[in-house]
């Protein structure tokens, strides 16, 4: 079964079509990067897939469950780490993890166990009792991803996970994301081409709400006739504009 | 469990903000102390402790709107609420999670105000307990106003509207600081039409053990609390759909 299958997924806002008849399939365990310039429709696509926005037409199936008719089941199998660092600032790192476990229905002891496991895996123990709002950007982003993983989701959405981080923090997060590959399906949006190339099994390039091309980074480069991935991306987008 | 996890988080966010503690507990106590000292130097019936304490309790509860609205507006302004919208929490969980945790905070605030009033000379009677119980619909009114404002306004707007406008409306139109009959006219009519004066009169009647005097004020308070809660739920669900 495919992890995600969208069928003519469309979102219109008055006279703007944000996503236009998207047909995309993501395999289980795959890490797919959604790429596109601003306004390409990446965020709207993720919002529809995660139940934040209802499509104008079309549908999407996450592990066979429709986002239109079975949104409760969909919410039980997904997790999102939003673009901005979405943590509760006055709660400690530990309390943030326990909160996310709690809202997913874990008991108090299960929530403690999950927090301990994720805290260990993401090396959060040293800041466990610090308030999340006092952490640096890199630590907050790390916590944000750990919060997304606490429910052990089958599909994880990472929206610009390394935006604004320094090289070291970005490298650490890349390692964490790599460690997730194969264990769950990951949908990543990013503006960093080197990030998409380094992490993705496949890449989907969008422009003006339409899907232009999908393929492995190597296939995208071959298609564009260049050995540089960022150049290949620009060529594909410009080609579509013409 | 889900709703309790969310409401516990909201409790902690409110209680860990030192400004909230100052305005929620410190400010009403300062007012009680100050006005009691004034009353001792220049006796004014309005500021006698059994008359003053219920008014300060209601005034203190008006800050619950600010706490609740600020929390919700800040959550809406960040990605945090969007993240939670992708979890199995339902719309009902969100509404209860925002409303419920502030109710015990309100009860604690009222109990502290009455405890300080006792230290300042208020007689210890069972009527204090009744008065604290009767703050429940008043607290619901203010907390629901917070849900409403937090669903509509940004956190900056909330500061002005709930922090300045609403607390002043509560203060001026509730008969805490001056006898509204002395003003009369349209001012008194407006005050009579709003719930703040009725909340104070209800509390004063309960505190002196005049349970018949609680009526009809309690109906005004319950009526407003029910109406504001219904509108607040509608406004919250509307912004949730828009998110």
GROMACS .gro file of C-alpha atoms in nm:
model
  485
    1UNK     CA    1   0.000   0.000   0.000
    2UNK     CA    2   0.121   0.351  -0.081
    3UNK     CA    3   0.184   0.580   0.214
    4UNK     CA    4   0.027   0.874   0.033
    5UNK     CA    5  -0.176   0.888  -0.285
    6UNK     CA    6  -0.332   1.214  -0.398
    7UNK     CA    7  -0.599   1.216  -0.667
    8UNK     CA    8  -0.657   1.545  -0.849
    9UNK     CA    9  -0.602   1.725  -0.520
   10UNK     CA   10  -0.698   2.089  -0.568
   11UNK     CA   11  -0.725   2.395  -0.346
   12UNK     CA   12  -0.865   2.726  -0.465
   13UNK     CA   13  -0.885   3.050  -0.266
   14UNK     CA   14  -1.130   3.279  -0.451
   15UNK     CA   15  -0.941   3.357  -0.775
   16UNK     CA   16  -0.615   3.186  -0.673
   17UNK     CA   17  -0.550   2.817  -0.736
   18UNK     CA   18  -0.292   2.721  -0.475
   19UNK     CA   19  -0.280   2.351  -0.568
   20UNK     CA   20  -0.403   2.242  -0.909
   21UNK     CA   21  -0.500   1.877  -0.964
   22UNK     CA   22  -0.207   1.723  -0.779
   23UNK     CA   23  -0.149   1.352  -0.846
   24UNK     CA   24   0.134   1.228  -0.631
   25UNK     CA   25   0.224   0.891  -0.487
   26UNK     CA   26   0.464   0.838  -0.198
   27UNK     CA   27   0.581   0.491  -0.106
   28UNK     CA   28   0.601   0.364   0.251
   29UNK     CA   29   0.932   0.431   0.422
   30UNK     CA   30   1.031   0.682   0.156
   31UNK     CA   31   1.167   1.031   0.223
   32UNK     CA   32   1.018   1.264  -0.035
   33UNK     CA   33   1.114   1.630  -0.059
   34UNK     CA   34   0.857   1.874  -0.191
   35UNK     CA   35   1.044   2.152  -0.366
   36UNK     CA   36   0.929   2.474  -0.524
   37UNK     CA   37   0.973   2.848  -0.515
   38UNK     CA   38   0.747   3.055  -0.286
   39UNK     CA   39   0.382   3.016  -0.381
   40UNK     CA   40   0.442   2.679  -0.547
   41UNK     CA   41   0.177   2.514  -0.330
   42UNK     CA   42   0.399   2.305  -0.101
   43UNK     CA   43   0.260   2.436   0.228
   44UNK     CA   44  -0.101   2.417   0.103
   45UNK     CA   45  -0.041   2.057  -0.004
   46UNK     CA   46   0.090   1.971   0.342
   47UNK     CA   47  -0.198   2.156   0.504
   48UNK     CA   48  -0.447   1.946   0.306
   49UNK     CA   49  -0.267   1.619   0.377
   50UNK     CA   50  -0.256   1.694   0.751
   51UNK     CA   51  -0.621   1.797   0.776
   52UNK     CA   52  -0.556   2.166   0.837
   53UNK     CA   53  -0.725   2.271   0.512
   54UNK     CA   54  -1.004   2.099   0.324
   55UNK     CA   55  -0.942   2.048  -0.047
   56UNK     CA   56  -1.172   2.228  -0.291
   57UNK     CA   57  -1.183   1.909  -0.498
   58UNK     CA   58  -1.001   1.579  -0.526
   59UNK     CA   59  -0.893   1.358  -0.238
   60UNK     CA   60  -0.585   1.206  -0.080
   61UNK     CA   61  -0.537   0.871   0.087
   62UNK     CA   62  -0.286   0.823   0.367
   63UNK     CA   63  -0.221   0.452   0.417
   64UNK     CA   64  -0.561   0.398   0.257
   65UNK     CA   65  -0.752   0.648   0.472
   66UNK     CA   66  -0.922   0.940   0.303
   67UNK     CA   67  -0.843   1.289   0.430
   68UNK     CA   68  -1.205   1.381   0.352
   69UNK     CA   69  -1.396   1.096   0.512
   70UNK     CA   70  -1.154   0.951   0.766
   71UNK     CA   71  -0.965   1.249   0.904
   72UNK     CA   72  -0.966   1.113   1.261
   73UNK     CA   73  -0.782   0.798   1.149
   74UNK     CA   74  -0.543   1.010   0.943
   75UNK     CA   75  -0.461   1.227   1.247
   76UNK     CA   76  -0.375   0.916   1.445
   77UNK     CA   77  -0.108   0.809   1.197
   78UNK     CA   78   0.060   1.139   1.113
   79UNK     CA   79   0.274   1.399   1.287
   80UNK     CA   80   0.388   1.743   1.181
   81UNK     CA   81   0.687   1.953   1.266
   82UNK     CA   82   0.580   2.298   1.143
   83UNK     CA   83   0.801   2.557   0.975
   84UNK     CA   84   0.809   2.785   1.278
   85UNK     CA   85   0.927   2.625   1.595
   86UNK     CA   86   0.602   2.512   1.750
   87UNK     CA   87   0.678   2.450   2.116
   88UNK     CA   88   0.504   2.561   2.435
   89UNK     CA   89   0.752   2.825   2.559
   90UNK     CA   90   0.673   2.818   2.932
   91UNK     CA   91   0.686   2.439   2.952
   92UNK     CA   92   1.012   2.254   3.001
   93UNK     CA   93   1.150   2.029   2.730
   94UNK     CA   94   1.024   1.727   2.920
   95UNK     CA   95   0.678   1.875   2.969
   96UNK     CA   96   0.655   1.954   2.597
   97UNK     CA   97   0.728   1.591   2.514
   98UNK     CA   98   0.479   1.465   2.773
   99UNK     CA   99   0.217   1.709   2.642
  100UNK     CA  100   0.242   1.569   2.290
  101UNK     CA  101   0.227   1.212   2.423
  102UNK     CA  102  -0.078   1.310   2.630
  103UNK     CA  103  -0.271   1.464   2.341
  104UNK     CA  104  -0.212   1.142   2.148
  105UNK     CA  105  -0.386   0.950   2.423
  106UNK     CA  106  -0.087   0.796   2.603
  107UNK     CA  107  -0.128   0.732   2.977
  108UNK     CA  108   0.088   0.927   3.221
  109UNK     CA  109   0.341   0.644   3.259
  110UNK     CA  110   0.348   0.575   2.885
  111UNK     CA  111   0.398   0.947   2.823
  112UNK     CA  112   0.693   0.944   3.065
  113UNK     CA  113   0.845   0.642   2.893
  114UNK     CA  114   0.805   0.797   2.546
  115UNK     CA  115   0.952   1.128   2.667
  116UNK     CA  116   1.250   0.944   2.813
  117UNK     CA  117   1.306   0.748   2.492
  118UNK     CA  118   1.280   1.051   2.262
  119UNK     CA  119   1.479   1.264   2.504
  120UNK     CA  120   1.759   1.009   2.488
  121UNK     CA  121   1.743   0.961   2.111
  122UNK     CA  122   1.759   1.338   2.047
  123UNK     CA  123   2.011   1.404   2.329
  124UNK     CA  124   1.762   1.633   2.500
  125UNK     CA  125   1.837   1.504   2.850
  126UNK     CA  126   2.086   1.782   2.926
  127UNK     CA  127   1.817   2.047   2.867
  128UNK     CA  128   1.523   1.839   2.992
  129UNK     CA  129   1.428   2.079   3.270
  130UNK     CA  130   1.488   2.401   3.079
  131UNK     CA  131   1.191   2.598   2.955
  132UNK     CA  132   1.152   2.550   2.579
  133UNK     CA  133   1.124   2.925   2.519
  134UNK     CA  134   1.476   2.974   2.662
  135UNK     CA  135   1.645   2.727   2.425
  136UNK     CA  136   1.848   2.825   2.119
  137UNK     CA  137   1.692   2.790   1.773
  138UNK     CA  138   1.874   2.463   1.706
  139UNK     CA  139   1.762   2.303   2.033
  140UNK     CA  140   1.404   2.423   1.980
  141UNK     CA  141   1.399   2.269   1.631
  142UNK     CA  142   1.539   1.946   1.769
  143UNK     CA  143   1.268   1.945   2.036
  144UNK     CA  144   1.004   2.026   1.775
  145UNK     CA  145   1.098   1.717   1.573
  146UNK     CA  146   1.115   1.501   1.886
  147UNK     CA  147   0.763   1.623   1.974
  148UNK     CA  148   0.645   1.515   1.631
  149UNK     CA  149   0.795   1.169   1.678
  150UNK     CA  150   0.654   1.103   2.023
  151UNK     CA  151   0.342   0.936   1.887
  152UNK     CA  152   0.553   0.706   1.667
  153UNK     CA  153   0.379   0.830   1.349
  154UNK     CA  154   0.369   0.631   1.029
  155UNK     CA  155   0.393   0.948   0.821
  156UNK     CA  156   0.595   1.252   0.931
  157UNK     CA  157   0.571   1.597   0.774
  158UNK     CA  158   0.876   1.820   0.820
  159UNK     CA  159   0.814   2.174   0.700
  160UNK     CA  160   1.144   2.360   0.650
  161UNK     CA  161   1.306   2.178   0.944
  162UNK     CA  162   1.645   2.351   0.922
  163UNK     CA  163   1.535   2.702   0.827
  164UNK     CA  164   1.752   2.963   0.999
  165UNK     CA  165   1.988   2.714   1.165
  166UNK     CA  166   2.366   2.741   1.156
  167UNK     CA  167   2.576   2.484   0.969
  168UNK     CA  168   2.649   2.271   1.276
  169UNK     CA  169   2.288   2.257   1.396
  170UNK     CA  170   2.176   2.182   1.042
  171UNK     CA  171   2.422   1.897   1.012
  172UNK     CA  172   2.301   1.748   1.340
  173UNK     CA  173   1.941   1.766   1.227
  174UNK     CA  174   2.028   1.606   0.894
  175UNK     CA  175   2.173   1.309   1.085
  176UNK     CA  176   1.853   1.281   1.288
  177UNK     CA  177   1.637   1.294   0.976
  178UNK     CA  178   1.856   1.036   0.801
  179UNK     CA  179   1.808   0.806   1.100
  180UNK     CA  180   1.431   0.813   1.036
  181UNK     CA  181   1.461   0.689   0.679
  182UNK     CA  182   1.303   0.352   0.626
  183UNK     CA  183   1.135   0.359   0.969
  184UNK     CA  184   0.857   0.592   0.858
  185UNK     CA  185   0.746   0.786   0.554
  186UNK     CA  186   0.881   1.141   0.564
  187UNK     CA  187   0.758   1.436   0.360
  188UNK     CA  188   1.005   1.722   0.375
  189UNK     CA  189   0.971   2.074   0.238
  190UNK     CA  190   1.283   2.282   0.205
  191UNK     CA  191   1.435   2.572   0.014
  192UNK     CA  192   1.784   2.429   0.059
  193UNK     CA  193   1.867   2.225  -0.252
  194UNK     CA  194   2.168   2.059  -0.091
  195UNK     CA  195   1.940   1.943   0.190
  196UNK     CA  196   1.692   1.790  -0.053
  197UNK     CA  197   1.970   1.620  -0.247
  198UNK     CA  198   2.142   1.486   0.065
  199UNK     CA  199   1.832   1.351   0.237
  200UNK     CA  200   1.573   1.255  -0.023
  201UNK     CA  201   1.492   0.922  -0.179
  202UNK     CA  202   1.279   1.113  -0.428
  203UNK     CA  203   1.201   1.476  -0.499
  204UNK     CA  204   0.879   1.635  -0.626
  205UNK     CA  205   0.908   1.979  -0.785
  206UNK     CA  206   0.602   2.206  -0.782
  207UNK     CA  207   0.532   2.540  -0.944
  208UNK     CA  208   0.218   2.752  -0.933
  209UNK     CA  209   0.025   2.469  -0.769
  210UNK     CA  210   0.120   2.209  -1.030
  211UNK     CA  211   0.350   1.911  -1.002
  212UNK     CA  212   0.626   1.950  -1.260
  213UNK     CA  213   0.846   1.647  -1.204
  214UNK     CA  214   0.917   1.366  -0.961
  215UNK     CA  215   1.226   1.150  -0.943
  216UNK     CA  216   1.539   1.073  -0.749
  217UNK     CA  217   1.789   1.359  -0.725
  218UNK     CA  218   2.002   1.174  -0.984
  219UNK     CA  219   1.706   1.142  -1.221
  220UNK     CA  220   1.622   1.512  -1.182
  221UNK     CA  221   1.983   1.606  -1.266
  222UNK     CA  222   1.984   1.370  -1.565
  223UNK     CA  223   1.653   1.516  -1.686
  224UNK     CA  224   1.791   1.871  -1.666
  225UNK     CA  225   2.124   1.776  -1.821
  226UNK     CA  226   2.345   1.896  -1.536
  227UNK     CA  227   2.535   1.740  -1.250
  228UNK     CA  228   2.441   2.014  -1.004
  229UNK     CA  229   2.111   1.965  -0.826
  230UNK     CA  230   2.036   2.334  -0.762
  231UNK     CA  231   2.096   2.407  -1.131
  232UNK     CA  232   1.870   2.120  -1.226
  233UNK     CA  233   1.594   2.259  -1.006
  234UNK     CA  234   1.621   2.606  -1.164
  235UNK     CA  235   1.618   2.457  -1.516
  236UNK     CA  236   1.306   2.247  -1.445
  237UNK     CA  237   1.121   2.547  -1.299
  238UNK     CA  238   1.227   2.781  -1.582
  239UNK     CA  239   1.140   2.520  -1.843
  240UNK     CA  240   0.789   2.507  -1.701
  241UNK     CA  241   0.761   2.887  -1.709
  242UNK     CA  242   0.835   2.887  -2.079
  243UNK     CA  243  -0.646   1.210   2.912
  244UNK     CA  244  -0.607   1.409   2.589
  245UNK     CA  245  -0.805   1.707   2.711
  246UNK     CA  246  -0.636   1.693   3.054
  247UNK     CA  247  -0.291   1.694   2.892
  248UNK     CA  248  -0.388   2.004   2.696
  249UNK     CA  249  -0.555   2.181   2.988
  250UNK     CA  250  -0.256   2.107   3.214
  251UNK     CA  251  -0.032   2.274   2.959
  252UNK     CA  252  -0.262   2.580   2.956
  253UNK     CA  253  -0.258   2.595   3.335
  254UNK     CA  254   0.124   2.588   3.342
  255UNK     CA  255   0.153   2.852   3.069
  256UNK     CA  256  -0.068   3.089   3.270
  257UNK     CA  257   0.075   3.020   3.615
  258UNK     CA  258   0.437   3.047   3.501
  259UNK     CA  259   0.389   3.399   3.368
  260UNK     CA  260   0.490   3.636   3.652
  261UNK     CA  261   0.275   3.917   3.507
  262UNK     CA  262  -0.029   3.692   3.536
  263UNK     CA  263   0.049   3.623   3.901
  264UNK     CA  264   0.090   3.994   3.969
  265UNK     CA  265  -0.238   4.095   3.805
  266UNK     CA  266  -0.427   3.784   3.911
  267UNK     CA  267  -0.339   3.781   4.278
  268UNK     CA  268  -0.111   4.070   4.369
  269UNK     CA  269  -0.312   4.355   4.220
  270UNK     CA  270  -0.649   4.269   4.381
  271UNK     CA  271  -0.477   4.223   4.718
  272UNK     CA  272  -0.301   4.560   4.685
  273UNK     CA  273  -0.638   4.722   4.607
  274UNK     CA  274  -0.799   4.554   4.908
  275UNK     CA  275  -0.521   4.675   5.138
  276UNK     CA  276  -0.512   5.025   4.994
  277UNK     CA  277  -0.887   5.086   5.003
  278UNK     CA  278  -0.912   4.940   5.352
  279UNK     CA  279  -0.646   5.185   5.474
  280UNK     CA  280  -0.833   5.473   5.302
  281UNK     CA  281  -1.157   5.355   5.460
  282UNK     CA  282  -0.997   5.356   5.806
  283UNK     CA  283  -0.877   5.714   5.763
  284UNK     CA  284  -1.185   5.847   5.582
  285UNK     CA  285  -1.477   5.614   5.656
  286UNK     CA  286  -1.679   5.541   5.342
  287UNK     CA  287  -1.954   5.278   5.362
  288UNK     CA  288  -1.871   5.157   5.010
  289UNK     CA  289  -1.520   5.058   5.117
  290UNK     CA  290  -1.621   4.867   5.431
  291UNK     CA  291  -1.461   4.527   5.395
  292UNK     CA  292  -1.787   4.328   5.360
  293UNK     CA  293  -1.890   4.566   5.084
  294UNK     CA  294  -1.550   4.600   4.922
  295UNK     CA  295  -1.430   4.238   4.917
  296UNK     CA  296  -1.702   4.104   4.680
  297UNK     CA  297  -1.633   4.391   4.441
  298UNK     CA  298  -1.259   4.325   4.438
  299UNK     CA  299  -1.326   3.953   4.384
  300UNK     CA  300  -1.531   4.030   4.072
  301UNK     CA  301  -1.277   4.288   3.953
  302UNK     CA  302  -0.998   4.033   4.000
  303UNK     CA  303  -1.189   3.780   3.793
  304UNK     CA  304  -1.196   4.025   3.501
  305UNK     CA  305  -0.823   3.955   3.460
  306UNK     CA  306  -0.911   3.594   3.373
  307UNK     CA  307  -1.032   3.726   3.038
  308UNK     CA  308  -0.690   3.876   2.976
  309UNK     CA  309  -0.509   3.553   3.074
  310UNK     CA  310  -0.733   3.331   2.865
  311UNK     CA  311  -0.744   3.561   2.560
  312UNK     CA  312  -0.367   3.621   2.563
  313UNK     CA  313  -0.292   3.249   2.577
  314UNK     CA  314  -0.529   3.166   2.289
  315UNK     CA  315  -0.424   3.463   2.074
  316UNK     CA  316  -0.054   3.377   2.123
  317UNK     CA  317  -0.121   3.013   2.037
  318UNK     CA  318  -0.305   3.120   1.723
  319UNK     CA  319  -0.022   3.353   1.628
  320UNK     CA  320   0.239   3.078   1.654
  321UNK     CA  321   0.251   2.742   1.480
  322UNK     CA  322   0.184   2.568   1.808
  323UNK     CA  323  -0.195   2.559   1.768
  324UNK     CA  324  -0.160   2.443   1.406
  325UNK     CA  325   0.058   2.159   1.528
  326UNK     CA  326  -0.209   2.062   1.781
  327UNK     CA  327  -0.479   2.080   1.513
  328UNK     CA  328  -0.302   1.793   1.337
  329UNK     CA  329  -0.326   1.571   1.647
  330UNK     CA  330  -0.628   1.361   1.752
  331UNK     CA  331  -0.756   1.648   1.976
  332UNK     CA  332  -1.114   1.734   1.878
  333UNK     CA  333  -1.276   2.078   1.866
  334UNK     CA  334  -1.446   1.999   2.199
  335UNK     CA  335  -1.110   1.910   2.353
  336UNK     CA  336  -0.968   2.247   2.250
  337UNK     CA  337  -1.262   2.445   2.389
  338UNK     CA  338  -1.270   2.253   2.719
  339UNK     CA  339  -0.890   2.264   2.735
  340UNK     CA  340  -0.895   2.642   2.720
  341UNK     CA  341  -1.199   2.695   2.946
  342UNK     CA  342  -1.146   2.438   3.222
  343UNK     CA  343  -0.797   2.516   3.358
  344UNK     CA  344  -0.881   2.878   3.435
  345UNK     CA  345  -1.180   2.787   3.650
  346UNK     CA  346  -0.972   2.651   3.943
  347UNK     CA  347  -0.735   2.948   3.906
  348UNK     CA  348  -1.040   3.177   3.938
  349UNK     CA  349  -1.164   2.990   4.244
  350UNK     CA  350  -0.819   3.010   4.404
  351UNK     CA  351  -0.797   3.382   4.329
  352UNK     CA  352  -1.139   3.445   4.490
  353UNK     CA  353  -1.048   3.235   4.794
  354UNK     CA  354  -0.721   3.428   4.838
  355UNK     CA  355  -0.906   3.763   4.813
  356UNK     CA  356  -1.156   3.655   5.079
  357UNK     CA  357  -0.874   3.520   5.297
  358UNK     CA  358  -0.699   3.858   5.283
  359UNK     CA  359  -1.034   4.026   5.353
  360UNK     CA  360  -1.066   3.808   5.667
  361UNK     CA  361  -0.724   3.932   5.780
  362UNK     CA  362  -0.852   4.284   5.724
  363UNK     CA  363  -1.157   4.229   5.944
  364UNK     CA  364  -1.416   4.035   5.742
  365UNK     CA  365  -1.615   3.803   5.970
  366UNK     CA  366  -1.553   3.434   5.906
  367UNK     CA  367  -1.889   3.281   5.813
  368UNK     CA  368  -2.013   3.002   5.592
  369UNK     CA  369  -2.133   3.274   5.355
  370UNK     CA  370  -1.775   3.321   5.236
  371UNK     CA  371  -1.787   2.968   5.098
  372UNK     CA  372  -2.118   3.042   4.924
  373UNK     CA  373  -1.966   3.357   4.776
  374UNK     CA  374  -1.669   3.161   4.642
  375UNK     CA  375  -1.906   2.903   4.490
  376UNK     CA  376  -2.110   3.178   4.328
  377UNK     CA  377  -1.797   3.306   4.151
  378UNK     CA  378  -1.825   3.002   3.920
  379UNK     CA  379  -2.072   3.162   3.675
  380UNK     CA  380  -1.884   3.493   3.700
  381UNK     CA  381  -1.556   3.316   3.621
  382UNK     CA  382  -1.721   3.132   3.331
  383UNK     CA  383  -1.840   3.464   3.194
  384UNK     CA  384  -1.490   3.617   3.203
  385UNK     CA  385  -1.310   3.304   3.082
  386UNK     CA  386  -1.554   3.270   2.790
  387UNK     CA  387  -1.499   3.634   2.707
  388UNK     CA  388  -1.131   3.540   2.691
  389UNK     CA  389  -1.205   3.252   2.453
  390UNK     CA  390  -1.408   3.492   2.238
  391UNK     CA  391  -1.145   3.770   2.232
  392UNK     CA  392  -0.859   3.523   2.185
  393UNK     CA  393  -1.041   3.372   1.886
  394UNK     CA  394  -1.093   3.709   1.720
  395UNK     CA  395  -0.804   3.937   1.812
  396UNK     CA  396  -0.424   3.918   1.796
  397UNK     CA  397  -0.227   3.903   2.120
  398UNK     CA  398  -0.142   4.274   2.090
  399UNK     CA  399  -0.508   4.368   2.040
  400UNK     CA  400  -0.602   4.145   2.331
  401UNK     CA  401  -0.369   4.344   2.558
  402UNK     CA  402  -0.557   4.663   2.483
  403UNK     CA  403  -0.908   4.528   2.466
  404UNK     CA  404  -0.903   4.285   2.758
  405UNK     CA  405  -0.623   4.438   2.963
  406UNK     CA  406  -0.741   4.797   2.947
  407UNK     CA  407  -1.095   4.825   2.812
  408UNK     CA  408  -1.265   4.529   2.979
  409UNK     CA  409  -1.103   4.572   3.320
  410UNK     CA  410  -1.204   4.939   3.315
  411UNK     CA  411  -1.557   4.856   3.205
  412UNK     CA  412  -1.579   4.606   3.489
  413UNK     CA  413  -1.445   4.861   3.734
  414UNK     CA  414  -1.662   5.154   3.626
  415UNK     CA  415  -1.988   4.974   3.558
  416UNK     CA  416  -1.999   4.744   3.857
  417UNK     CA  417  -2.051   4.981   4.150
  418UNK     CA  418  -1.724   4.877   4.314
  419UNK     CA  419  -1.566   5.221   4.334
  420UNK     CA  420  -1.875   5.444   4.356
  421UNK     CA  421  -2.249   5.414   4.405
  422UNK     CA  422  -2.403   5.406   4.059
  423UNK     CA  423  -2.722   5.562   4.190
  424UNK     CA  424  -2.523   5.878   4.250
  425UNK     CA  425  -2.451   5.893   3.876
  426UNK     CA  426  -2.793   5.775   3.761
  427UNK     CA  427  -2.927   5.835   3.410
  428UNK     CA  428  -2.798   5.648   3.107
  429UNK     CA  429  -2.479   5.542   3.290
  430UNK     CA  430  -2.679   5.355   3.551
  431UNK     CA  431  -2.909   5.205   3.287
  432UNK     CA  432  -2.611   5.074   3.091
  433UNK     CA  433  -2.459   4.933   3.410
  434UNK     CA  434  -2.788   4.762   3.490
  435UNK     CA  435  -2.801   4.610   3.145
  436UNK     CA  436  -2.448   4.465   3.169
  437UNK     CA  437  -2.352   4.171   3.395
  438UNK     CA  438  -2.074   4.334   3.603
  439UNK     CA  439  -2.296   4.521   3.851
  440UNK     CA  440  -2.516   4.212   3.890
  441UNK     CA  441  -2.210   3.997   3.960
  442UNK     CA  442  -2.099   4.233   4.238
  443UNK     CA  443  -2.450   4.265   4.386
  444UNK     CA  444  -2.489   3.886   4.378
  445UNK     CA  445  -2.161   3.842   4.563
  446UNK     CA  446  -2.246   4.110   4.818
  447UNK     CA  447  -2.586   3.951   4.889
  448UNK     CA  448  -2.430   3.605   4.926
  449UNK     CA  449  -2.161   3.734   5.161
  450UNK     CA  450  -2.413   3.893   5.396
  451UNK     CA  451  -2.621   3.573   5.390
  452UNK     CA  452  -2.910   3.735   5.205
  453UNK     CA  453  -2.969   3.447   4.967
  454UNK     CA  454  -3.297   3.591   4.842
  455UNK     CA  455  -3.097   3.900   4.745
  456UNK     CA  456  -2.882   3.685   4.515
  457UNK     CA  457  -3.180   3.694   4.280
  458UNK     CA  458  -3.238   3.822   4.017
  459UNK     CA  459  -2.869   3.913   3.980
  460UNK     CA  460  -2.762   3.550   3.938
  461UNK     CA  461  -2.993   3.514   3.636
  462UNK     CA  462  -2.823   3.808   3.468
  463UNK     CA  463  -2.481   3.657   3.531
  464UNK     CA  464  -2.581   3.305   3.420
  465UNK     CA  465  -2.763   3.444   3.116
  466UNK     CA  466  -2.462   3.647   3.006
  467UNK     CA  467  -2.222   3.360   3.082
  468UNK     CA  468  -2.431   3.118   2.871
  469UNK     CA  469  -2.466   3.364   2.583
  470UNK     CA  470  -2.098   3.463   2.580
  471UNK     CA  471  -1.990   3.097   2.604
  472UNK     CA  472  -2.209   3.007   2.304
  473UNK     CA  473  -2.073   3.298   2.097
  474UNK     CA  474  -1.716   3.218   2.205
  475UNK     CA  475  -1.752   2.852   2.100
  476UNK     CA  476  -1.887   2.966   1.762
  477UNK     CA  477  -1.599   3.214   1.718
  478UNK     CA  478  -1.338   2.956   1.817
  479UNK     CA  479  -1.476   2.693   1.578
  480UNK     CA  480  -1.486   2.952   1.300
  481UNK     CA  481  -1.120   3.047   1.343
  482UNK     CA  482  -1.031   2.678   1.374
  483UNK     CA  483  -1.187   2.611   1.033
  484UNK     CA  484  -1.005   2.913   0.889
  485UNK     CA  485  -0.670   2.784   1.019
   0.00000   0.00000   0.00000
